[in-house]
PDB file of N, CA and C in Angstrom:
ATOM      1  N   UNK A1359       0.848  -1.190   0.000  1.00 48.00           N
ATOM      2  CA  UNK A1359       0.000   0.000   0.000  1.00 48.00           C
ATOM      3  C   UNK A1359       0.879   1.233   0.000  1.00 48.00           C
ATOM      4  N   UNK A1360       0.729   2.408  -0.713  1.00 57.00           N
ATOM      5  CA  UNK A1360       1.100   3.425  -0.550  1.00 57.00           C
ATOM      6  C   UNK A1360       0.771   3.979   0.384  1.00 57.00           C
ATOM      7  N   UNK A1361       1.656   4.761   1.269  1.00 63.00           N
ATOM      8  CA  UNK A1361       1.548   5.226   2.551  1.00 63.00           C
ATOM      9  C   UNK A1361       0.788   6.954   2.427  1.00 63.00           C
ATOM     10  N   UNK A1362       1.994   6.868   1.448  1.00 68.00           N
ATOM     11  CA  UNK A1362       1.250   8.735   1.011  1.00 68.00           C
ATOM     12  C   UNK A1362       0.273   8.926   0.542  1.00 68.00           C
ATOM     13  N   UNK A1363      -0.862   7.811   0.073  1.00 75.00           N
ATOM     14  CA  UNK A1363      -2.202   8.223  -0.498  1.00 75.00           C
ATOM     15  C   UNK A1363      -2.942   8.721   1.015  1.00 75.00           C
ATOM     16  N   UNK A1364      -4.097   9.638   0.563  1.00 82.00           N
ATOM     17  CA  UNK A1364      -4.466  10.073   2.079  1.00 82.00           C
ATOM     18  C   UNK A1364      -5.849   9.557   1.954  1.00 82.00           C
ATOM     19  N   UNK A1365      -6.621   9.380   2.873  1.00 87.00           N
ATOM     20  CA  UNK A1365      -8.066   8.913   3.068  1.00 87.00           C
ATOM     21  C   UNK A1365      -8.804   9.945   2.436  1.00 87.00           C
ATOM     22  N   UNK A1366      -9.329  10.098   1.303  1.00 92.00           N
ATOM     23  CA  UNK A1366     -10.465  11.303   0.755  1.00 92.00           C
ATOM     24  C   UNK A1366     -11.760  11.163   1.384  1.00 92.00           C
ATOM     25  N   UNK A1367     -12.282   9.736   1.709  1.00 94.00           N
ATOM     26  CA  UNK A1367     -13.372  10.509   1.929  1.00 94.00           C
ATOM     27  C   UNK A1367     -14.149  10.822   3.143  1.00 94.00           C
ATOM     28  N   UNK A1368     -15.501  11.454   3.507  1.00 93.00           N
ATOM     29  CA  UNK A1368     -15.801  11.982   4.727  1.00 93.00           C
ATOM     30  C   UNK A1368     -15.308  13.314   5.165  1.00 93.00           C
ATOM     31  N   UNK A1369     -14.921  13.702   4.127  1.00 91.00           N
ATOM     32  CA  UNK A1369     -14.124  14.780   5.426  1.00 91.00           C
ATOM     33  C   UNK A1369     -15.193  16.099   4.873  1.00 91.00           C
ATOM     34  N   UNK A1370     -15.032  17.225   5.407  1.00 89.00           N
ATOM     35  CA  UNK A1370     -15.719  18.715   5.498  1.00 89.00           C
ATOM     36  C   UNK A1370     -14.525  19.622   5.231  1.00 89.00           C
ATOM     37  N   UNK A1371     -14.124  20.566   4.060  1.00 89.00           N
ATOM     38  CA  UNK A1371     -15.129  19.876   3.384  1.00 89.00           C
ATOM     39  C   UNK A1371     -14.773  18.958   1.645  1.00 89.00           C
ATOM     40  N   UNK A1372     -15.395  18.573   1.459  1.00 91.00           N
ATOM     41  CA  UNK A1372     -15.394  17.207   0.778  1.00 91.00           C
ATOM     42  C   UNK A1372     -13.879  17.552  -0.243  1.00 91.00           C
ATOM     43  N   UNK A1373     -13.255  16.443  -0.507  1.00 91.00           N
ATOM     44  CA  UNK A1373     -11.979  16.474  -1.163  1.00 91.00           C
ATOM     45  C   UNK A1373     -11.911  16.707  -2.742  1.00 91.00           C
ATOM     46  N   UNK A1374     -10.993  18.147  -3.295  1.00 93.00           N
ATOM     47  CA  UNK A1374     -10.969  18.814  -4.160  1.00 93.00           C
ATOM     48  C   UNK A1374     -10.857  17.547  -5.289  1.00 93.00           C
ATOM     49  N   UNK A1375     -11.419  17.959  -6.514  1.00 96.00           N
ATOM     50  CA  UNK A1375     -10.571  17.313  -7.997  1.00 96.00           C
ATOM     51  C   UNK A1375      -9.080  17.181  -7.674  1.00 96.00           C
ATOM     52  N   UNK A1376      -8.555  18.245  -7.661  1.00 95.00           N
ATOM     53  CA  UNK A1376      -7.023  18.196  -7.446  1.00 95.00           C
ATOM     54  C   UNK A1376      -6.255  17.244  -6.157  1.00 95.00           C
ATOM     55  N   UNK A1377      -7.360  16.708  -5.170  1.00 93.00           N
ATOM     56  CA  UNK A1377      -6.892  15.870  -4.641  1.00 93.00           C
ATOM     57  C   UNK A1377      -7.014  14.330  -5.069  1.00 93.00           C
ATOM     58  N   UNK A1378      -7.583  14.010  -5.603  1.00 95.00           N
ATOM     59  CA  UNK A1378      -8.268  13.108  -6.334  1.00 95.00           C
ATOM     60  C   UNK A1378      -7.526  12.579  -7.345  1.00 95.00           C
ATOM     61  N   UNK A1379      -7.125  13.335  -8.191  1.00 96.00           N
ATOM     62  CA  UNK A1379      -6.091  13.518  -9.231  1.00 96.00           C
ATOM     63  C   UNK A1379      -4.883  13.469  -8.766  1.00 96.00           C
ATOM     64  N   UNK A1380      -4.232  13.834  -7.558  1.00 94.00           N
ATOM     65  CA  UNK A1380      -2.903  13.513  -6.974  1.00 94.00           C
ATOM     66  C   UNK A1380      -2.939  11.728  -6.622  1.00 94.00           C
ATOM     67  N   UNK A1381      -4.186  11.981  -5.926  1.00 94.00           N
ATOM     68  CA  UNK A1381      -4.414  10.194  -5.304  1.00 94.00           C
ATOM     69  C   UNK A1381      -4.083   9.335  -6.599  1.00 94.00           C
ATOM     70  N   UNK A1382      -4.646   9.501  -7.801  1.00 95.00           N
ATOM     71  CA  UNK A1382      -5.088   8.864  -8.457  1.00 95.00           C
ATOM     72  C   UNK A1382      -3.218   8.618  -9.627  1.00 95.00           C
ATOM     73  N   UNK A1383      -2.834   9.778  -9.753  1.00 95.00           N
ATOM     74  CA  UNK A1383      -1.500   9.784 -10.089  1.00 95.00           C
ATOM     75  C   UNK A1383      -0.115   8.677  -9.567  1.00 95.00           C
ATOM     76  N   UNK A1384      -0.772   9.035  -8.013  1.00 94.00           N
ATOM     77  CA  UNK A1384       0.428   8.657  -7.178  1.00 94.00           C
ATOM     78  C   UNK A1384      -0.117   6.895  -7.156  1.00 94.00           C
ATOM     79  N   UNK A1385      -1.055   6.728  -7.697  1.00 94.00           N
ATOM     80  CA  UNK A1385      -1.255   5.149  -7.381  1.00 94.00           C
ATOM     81  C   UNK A1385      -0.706   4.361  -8.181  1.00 94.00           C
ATOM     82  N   UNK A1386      -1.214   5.028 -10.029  1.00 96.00           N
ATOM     83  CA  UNK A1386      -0.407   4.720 -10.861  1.00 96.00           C
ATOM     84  C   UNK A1386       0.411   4.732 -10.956  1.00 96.00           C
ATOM     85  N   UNK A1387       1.647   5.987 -10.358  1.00 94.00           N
ATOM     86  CA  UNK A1387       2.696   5.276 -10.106  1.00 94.00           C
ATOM     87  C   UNK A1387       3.437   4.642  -9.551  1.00 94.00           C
ATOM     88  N   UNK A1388       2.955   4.246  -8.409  1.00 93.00           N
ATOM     89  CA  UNK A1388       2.955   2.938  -8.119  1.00 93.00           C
ATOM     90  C   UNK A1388       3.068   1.722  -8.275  1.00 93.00           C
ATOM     91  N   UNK A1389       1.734   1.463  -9.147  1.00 94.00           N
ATOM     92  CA  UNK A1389       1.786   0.111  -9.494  1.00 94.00           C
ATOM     93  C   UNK A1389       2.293   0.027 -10.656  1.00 94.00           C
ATOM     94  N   UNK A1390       2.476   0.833 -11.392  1.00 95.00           N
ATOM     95  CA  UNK A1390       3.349   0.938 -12.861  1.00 95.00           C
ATOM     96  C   UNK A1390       5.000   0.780 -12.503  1.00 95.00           C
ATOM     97  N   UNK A1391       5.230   1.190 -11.704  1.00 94.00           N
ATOM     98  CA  UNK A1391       7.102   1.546 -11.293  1.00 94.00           C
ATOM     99  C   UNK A1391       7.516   2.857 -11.619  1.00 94.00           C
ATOM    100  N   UNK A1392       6.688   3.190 -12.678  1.00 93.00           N
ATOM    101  CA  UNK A1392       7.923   4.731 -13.469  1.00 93.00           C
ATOM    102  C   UNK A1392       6.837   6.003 -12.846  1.00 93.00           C
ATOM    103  N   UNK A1393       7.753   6.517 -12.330  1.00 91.00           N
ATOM    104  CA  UNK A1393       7.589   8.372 -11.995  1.00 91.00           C
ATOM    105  C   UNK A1393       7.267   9.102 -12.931  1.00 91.00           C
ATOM    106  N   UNK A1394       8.154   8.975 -14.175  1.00 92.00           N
ATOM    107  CA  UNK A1394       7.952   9.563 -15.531  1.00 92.00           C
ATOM    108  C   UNK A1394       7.803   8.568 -16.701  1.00 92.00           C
ATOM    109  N   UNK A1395       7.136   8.299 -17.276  1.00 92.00           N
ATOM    110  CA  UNK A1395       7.074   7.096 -18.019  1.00 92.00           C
ATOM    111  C   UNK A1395       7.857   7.838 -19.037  1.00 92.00           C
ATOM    112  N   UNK A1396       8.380   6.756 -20.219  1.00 94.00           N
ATOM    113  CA  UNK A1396       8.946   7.103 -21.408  1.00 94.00           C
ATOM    114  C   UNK A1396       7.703   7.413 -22.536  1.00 94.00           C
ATOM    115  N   UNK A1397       8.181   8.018 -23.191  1.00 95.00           N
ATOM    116  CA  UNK A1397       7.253   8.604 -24.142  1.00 95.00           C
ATOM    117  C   UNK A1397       6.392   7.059 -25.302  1.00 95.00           C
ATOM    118  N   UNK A1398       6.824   6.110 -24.974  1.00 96.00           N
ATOM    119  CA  UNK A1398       6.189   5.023 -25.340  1.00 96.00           C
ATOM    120  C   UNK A1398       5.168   4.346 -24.584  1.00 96.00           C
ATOM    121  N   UNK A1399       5.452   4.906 -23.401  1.00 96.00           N
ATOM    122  CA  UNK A1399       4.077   4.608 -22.030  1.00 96.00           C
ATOM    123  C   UNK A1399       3.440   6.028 -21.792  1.00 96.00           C
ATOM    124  N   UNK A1400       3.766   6.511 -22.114  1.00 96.00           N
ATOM    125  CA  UNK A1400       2.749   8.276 -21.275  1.00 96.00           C
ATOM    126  C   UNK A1400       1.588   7.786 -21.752  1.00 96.00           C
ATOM    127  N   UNK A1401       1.182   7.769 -22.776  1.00 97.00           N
ATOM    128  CA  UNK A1401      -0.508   7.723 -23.069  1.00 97.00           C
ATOM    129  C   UNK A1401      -1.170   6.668 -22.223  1.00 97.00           C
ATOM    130  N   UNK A1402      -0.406   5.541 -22.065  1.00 97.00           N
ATOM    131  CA  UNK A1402      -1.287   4.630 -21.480  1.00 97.00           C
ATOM    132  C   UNK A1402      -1.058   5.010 -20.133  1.00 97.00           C
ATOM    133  N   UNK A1403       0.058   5.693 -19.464  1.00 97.00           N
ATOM    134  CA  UNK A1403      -0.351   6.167 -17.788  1.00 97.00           C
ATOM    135  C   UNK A1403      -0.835   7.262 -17.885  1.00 97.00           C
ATOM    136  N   UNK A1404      -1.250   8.124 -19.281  1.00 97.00           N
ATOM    137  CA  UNK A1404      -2.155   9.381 -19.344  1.00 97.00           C
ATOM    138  C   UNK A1404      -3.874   8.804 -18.868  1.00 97.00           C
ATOM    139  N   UNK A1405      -3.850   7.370 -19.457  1.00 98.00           N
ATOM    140  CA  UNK A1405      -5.133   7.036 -19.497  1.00 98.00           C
ATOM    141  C   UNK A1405      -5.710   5.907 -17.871  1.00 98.00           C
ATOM    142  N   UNK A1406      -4.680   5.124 -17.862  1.00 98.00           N
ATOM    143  CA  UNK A1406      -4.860   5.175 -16.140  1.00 98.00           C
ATOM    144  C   UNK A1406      -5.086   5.796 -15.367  1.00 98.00           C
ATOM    145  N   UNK A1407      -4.419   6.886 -15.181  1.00 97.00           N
ATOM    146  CA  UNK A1407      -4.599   8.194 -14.328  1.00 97.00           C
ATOM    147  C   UNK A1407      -5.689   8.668 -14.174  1.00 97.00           C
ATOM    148  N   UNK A1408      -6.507   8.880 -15.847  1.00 98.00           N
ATOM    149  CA  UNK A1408      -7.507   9.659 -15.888  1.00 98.00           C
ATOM    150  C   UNK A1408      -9.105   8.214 -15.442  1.00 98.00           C
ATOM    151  N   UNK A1409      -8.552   7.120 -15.885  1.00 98.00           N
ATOM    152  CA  UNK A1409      -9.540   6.061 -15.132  1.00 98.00           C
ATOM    153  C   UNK A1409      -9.372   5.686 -13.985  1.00 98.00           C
ATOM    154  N   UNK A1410      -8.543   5.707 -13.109  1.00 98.00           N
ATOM    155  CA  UNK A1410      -8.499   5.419 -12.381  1.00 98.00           C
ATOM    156  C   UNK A1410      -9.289   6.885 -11.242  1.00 98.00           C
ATOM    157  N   UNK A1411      -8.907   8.453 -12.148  1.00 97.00           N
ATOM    158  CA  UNK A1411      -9.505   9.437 -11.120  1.00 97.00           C
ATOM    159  C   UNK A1411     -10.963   9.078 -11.389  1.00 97.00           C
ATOM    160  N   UNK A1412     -11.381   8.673 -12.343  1.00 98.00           N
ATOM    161  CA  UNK A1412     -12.670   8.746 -12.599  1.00 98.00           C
ATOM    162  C   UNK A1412     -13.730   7.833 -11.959  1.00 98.00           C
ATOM    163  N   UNK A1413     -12.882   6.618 -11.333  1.00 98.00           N
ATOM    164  CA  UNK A1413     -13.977   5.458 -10.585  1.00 98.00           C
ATOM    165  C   UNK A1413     -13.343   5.888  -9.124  1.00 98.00           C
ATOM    166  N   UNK A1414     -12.426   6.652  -8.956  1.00 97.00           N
ATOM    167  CA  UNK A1414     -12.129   7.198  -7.322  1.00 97.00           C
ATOM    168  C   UNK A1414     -13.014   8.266  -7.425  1.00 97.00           C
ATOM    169  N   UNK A1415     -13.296   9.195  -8.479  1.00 97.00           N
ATOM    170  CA  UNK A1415     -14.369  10.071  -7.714  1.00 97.00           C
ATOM    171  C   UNK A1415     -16.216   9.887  -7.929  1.00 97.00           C
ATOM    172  N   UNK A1416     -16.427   8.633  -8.900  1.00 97.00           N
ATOM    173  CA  UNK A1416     -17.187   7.834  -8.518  1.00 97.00           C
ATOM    174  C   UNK A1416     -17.679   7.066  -6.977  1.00 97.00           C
ATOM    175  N   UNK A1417     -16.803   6.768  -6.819  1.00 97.00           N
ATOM    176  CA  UNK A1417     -16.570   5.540  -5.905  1.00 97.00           C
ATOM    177  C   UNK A1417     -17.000   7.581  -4.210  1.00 97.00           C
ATOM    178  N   UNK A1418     -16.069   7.959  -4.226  1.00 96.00           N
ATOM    179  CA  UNK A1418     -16.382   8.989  -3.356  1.00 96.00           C
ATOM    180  C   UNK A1418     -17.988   9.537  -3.458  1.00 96.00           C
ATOM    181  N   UNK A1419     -18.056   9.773  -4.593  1.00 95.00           N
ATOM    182  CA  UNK A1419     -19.706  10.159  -4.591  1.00 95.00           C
ATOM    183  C   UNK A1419     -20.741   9.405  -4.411  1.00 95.00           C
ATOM    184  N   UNK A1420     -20.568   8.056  -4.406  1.00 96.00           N
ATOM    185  CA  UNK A1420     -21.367   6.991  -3.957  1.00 96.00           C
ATOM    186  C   UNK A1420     -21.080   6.551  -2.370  1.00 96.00           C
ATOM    187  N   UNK A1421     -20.382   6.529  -2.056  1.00 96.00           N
ATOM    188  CA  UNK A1421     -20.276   6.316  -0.637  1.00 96.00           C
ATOM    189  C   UNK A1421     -20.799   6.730   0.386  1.00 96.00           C
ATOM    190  N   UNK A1422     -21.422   5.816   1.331  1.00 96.00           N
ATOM    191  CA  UNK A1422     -22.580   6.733   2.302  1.00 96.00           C
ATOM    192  C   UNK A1422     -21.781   6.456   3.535  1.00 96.00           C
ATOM    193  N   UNK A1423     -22.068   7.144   4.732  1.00 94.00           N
ATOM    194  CA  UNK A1423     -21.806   6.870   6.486  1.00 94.00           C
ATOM    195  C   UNK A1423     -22.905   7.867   6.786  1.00 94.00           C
ATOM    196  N   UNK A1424     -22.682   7.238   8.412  1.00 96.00           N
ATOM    197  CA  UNK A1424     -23.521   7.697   8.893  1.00 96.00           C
ATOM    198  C   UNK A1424     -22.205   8.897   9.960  1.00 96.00           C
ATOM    199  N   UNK A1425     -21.472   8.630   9.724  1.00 93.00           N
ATOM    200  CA  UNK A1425     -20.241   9.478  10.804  1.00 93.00           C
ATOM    201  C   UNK A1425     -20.571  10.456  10.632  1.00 93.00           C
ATOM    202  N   UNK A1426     -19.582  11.451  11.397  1.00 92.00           N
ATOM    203  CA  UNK A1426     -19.811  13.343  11.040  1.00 92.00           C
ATOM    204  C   UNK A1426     -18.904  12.884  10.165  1.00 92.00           C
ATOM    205  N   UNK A1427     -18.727  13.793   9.874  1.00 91.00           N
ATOM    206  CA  UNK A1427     -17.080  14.230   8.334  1.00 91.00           C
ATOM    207  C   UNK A1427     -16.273  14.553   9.314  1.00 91.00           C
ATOM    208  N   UNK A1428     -14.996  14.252   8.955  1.00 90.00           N
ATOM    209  CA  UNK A1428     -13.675  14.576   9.663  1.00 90.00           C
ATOM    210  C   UNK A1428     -13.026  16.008   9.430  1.00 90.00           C
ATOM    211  N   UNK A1429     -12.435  16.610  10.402  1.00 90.00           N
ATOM    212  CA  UNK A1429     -11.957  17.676  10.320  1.00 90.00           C
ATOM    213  C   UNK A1429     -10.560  17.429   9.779  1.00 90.00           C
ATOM    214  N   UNK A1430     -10.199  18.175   8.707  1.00 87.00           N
ATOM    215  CA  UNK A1430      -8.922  18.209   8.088  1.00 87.00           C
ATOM    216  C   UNK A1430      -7.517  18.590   8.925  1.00 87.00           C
ATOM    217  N   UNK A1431      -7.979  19.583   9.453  1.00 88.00           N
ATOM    218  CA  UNK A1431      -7.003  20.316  10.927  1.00 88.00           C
ATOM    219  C   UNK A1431      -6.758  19.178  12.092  1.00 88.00           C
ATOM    220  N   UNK A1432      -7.438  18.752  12.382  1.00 90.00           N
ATOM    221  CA  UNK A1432      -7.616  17.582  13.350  1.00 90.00           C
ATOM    222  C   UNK A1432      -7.267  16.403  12.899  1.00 90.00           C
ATOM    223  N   UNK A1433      -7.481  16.145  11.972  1.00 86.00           N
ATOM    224  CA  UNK A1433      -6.563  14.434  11.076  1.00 86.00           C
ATOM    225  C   UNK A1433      -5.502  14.929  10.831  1.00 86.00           C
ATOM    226  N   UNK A1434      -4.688  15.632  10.702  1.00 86.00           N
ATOM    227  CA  UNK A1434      -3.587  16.316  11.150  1.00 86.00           C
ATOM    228  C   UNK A1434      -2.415  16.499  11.523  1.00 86.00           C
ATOM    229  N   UNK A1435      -3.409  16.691  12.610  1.00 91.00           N
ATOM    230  CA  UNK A1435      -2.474  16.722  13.704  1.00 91.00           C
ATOM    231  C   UNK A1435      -2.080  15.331  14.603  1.00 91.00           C
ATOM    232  N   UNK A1436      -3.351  14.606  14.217  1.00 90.00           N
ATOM    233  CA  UNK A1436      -3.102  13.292  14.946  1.00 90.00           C
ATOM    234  C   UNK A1436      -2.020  12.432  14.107  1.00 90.00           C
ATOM    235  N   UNK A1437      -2.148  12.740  12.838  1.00 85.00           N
ATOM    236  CA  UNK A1437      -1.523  12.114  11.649  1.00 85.00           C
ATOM    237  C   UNK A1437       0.136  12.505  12.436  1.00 85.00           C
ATOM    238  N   UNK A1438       0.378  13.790  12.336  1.00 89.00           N
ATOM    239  CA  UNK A1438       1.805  14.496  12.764  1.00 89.00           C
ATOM    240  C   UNK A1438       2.177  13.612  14.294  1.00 89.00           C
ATOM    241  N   UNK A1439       0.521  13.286  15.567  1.00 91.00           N
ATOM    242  CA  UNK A1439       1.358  12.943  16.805  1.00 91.00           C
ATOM    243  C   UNK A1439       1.896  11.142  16.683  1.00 91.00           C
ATOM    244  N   UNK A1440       1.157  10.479  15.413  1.00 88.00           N
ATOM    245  CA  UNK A1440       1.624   9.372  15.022  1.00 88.00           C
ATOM    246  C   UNK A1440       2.797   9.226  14.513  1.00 88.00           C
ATOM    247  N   UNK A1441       3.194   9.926  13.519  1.00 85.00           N
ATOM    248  CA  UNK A1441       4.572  10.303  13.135  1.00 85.00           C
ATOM    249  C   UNK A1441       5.603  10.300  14.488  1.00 85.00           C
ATOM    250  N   UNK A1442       5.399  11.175  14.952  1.00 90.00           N
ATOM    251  CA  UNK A1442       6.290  11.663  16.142  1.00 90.00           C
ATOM    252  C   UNK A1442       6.808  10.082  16.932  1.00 90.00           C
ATOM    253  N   UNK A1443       5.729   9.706  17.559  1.00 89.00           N
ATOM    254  CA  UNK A1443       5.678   8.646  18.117  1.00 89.00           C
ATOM    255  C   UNK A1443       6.284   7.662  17.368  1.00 89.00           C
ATOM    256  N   UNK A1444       5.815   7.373  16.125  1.00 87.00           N
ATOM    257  CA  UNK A1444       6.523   6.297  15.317  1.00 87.00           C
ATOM    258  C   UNK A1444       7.817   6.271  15.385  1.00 87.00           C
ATOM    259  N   UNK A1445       8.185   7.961  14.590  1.00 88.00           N
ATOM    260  CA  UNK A1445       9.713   7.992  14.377  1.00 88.00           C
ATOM    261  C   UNK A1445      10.835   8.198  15.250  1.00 88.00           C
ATOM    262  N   UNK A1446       9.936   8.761  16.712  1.00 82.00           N
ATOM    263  CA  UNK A1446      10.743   9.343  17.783  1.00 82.00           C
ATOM    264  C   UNK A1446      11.353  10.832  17.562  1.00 82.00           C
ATOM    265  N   UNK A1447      10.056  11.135  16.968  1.00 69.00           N
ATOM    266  CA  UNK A1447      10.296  12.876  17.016  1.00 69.00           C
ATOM    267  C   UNK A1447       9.723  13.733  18.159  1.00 69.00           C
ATOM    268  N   UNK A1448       9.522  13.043  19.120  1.00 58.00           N
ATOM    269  CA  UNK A1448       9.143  13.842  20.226  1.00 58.00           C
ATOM    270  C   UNK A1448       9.742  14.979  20.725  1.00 58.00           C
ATOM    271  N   UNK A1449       9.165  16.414  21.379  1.00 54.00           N
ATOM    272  CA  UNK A1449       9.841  16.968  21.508  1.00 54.00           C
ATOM    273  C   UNK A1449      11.071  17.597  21.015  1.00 54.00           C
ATOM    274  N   UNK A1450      11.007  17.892  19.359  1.00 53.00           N
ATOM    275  CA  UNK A1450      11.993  17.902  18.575  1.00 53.00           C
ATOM    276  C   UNK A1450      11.549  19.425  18.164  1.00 53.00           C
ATOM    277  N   UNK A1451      12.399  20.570  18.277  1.00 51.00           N
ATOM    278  CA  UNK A1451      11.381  21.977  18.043  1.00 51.00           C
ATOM    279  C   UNK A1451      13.134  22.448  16.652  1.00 51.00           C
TER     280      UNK A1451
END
């Protein structure tokens, strides 16, 4: 799993195209291997990209809960006190 994809959905308020499109980038490259494809693959990771944003922001607009939406400021920061803890950045100014 990619670590850097972030959870889109639920949150307030709801997650931009442009996040969507990063998610959706960073997956493909991923599972492809190449960062920059060679000009003999761009079209076909032009066209992943763009299918793959397209059933992620499907897939977001169909999705129901009953939760509140998450605060962006607040996933956060918890995100940052997990880090800390993980890496042993405590108290590090």
């Amino acid at each position: 799993m990619c670590r850097n994809i972030k959870t889109l959905f639920n949150f307030c308020p709801p997650a931009t195209t442009d996040e969507i499109y990063a998610a959706s980038l960073q997956y493909v490259r991923k599972v492809s291997g190449y960062n920059k494809p060679s000009k003999a693959n761009e079209d076909a990771i032009n066209l992943a990209v763009e299918e793959v944003f397209i059933a992620t922001q499907n897939l977001l607009n169909t999705l129901v809960t009953n939760a509140e939406p998450r605060n962006r400021e607040i996933e956060a920061e918890r995100a940052r006190a997990r880090n800390a803890k993980r890496f042993g950045l405590d108290n590090q100014d």
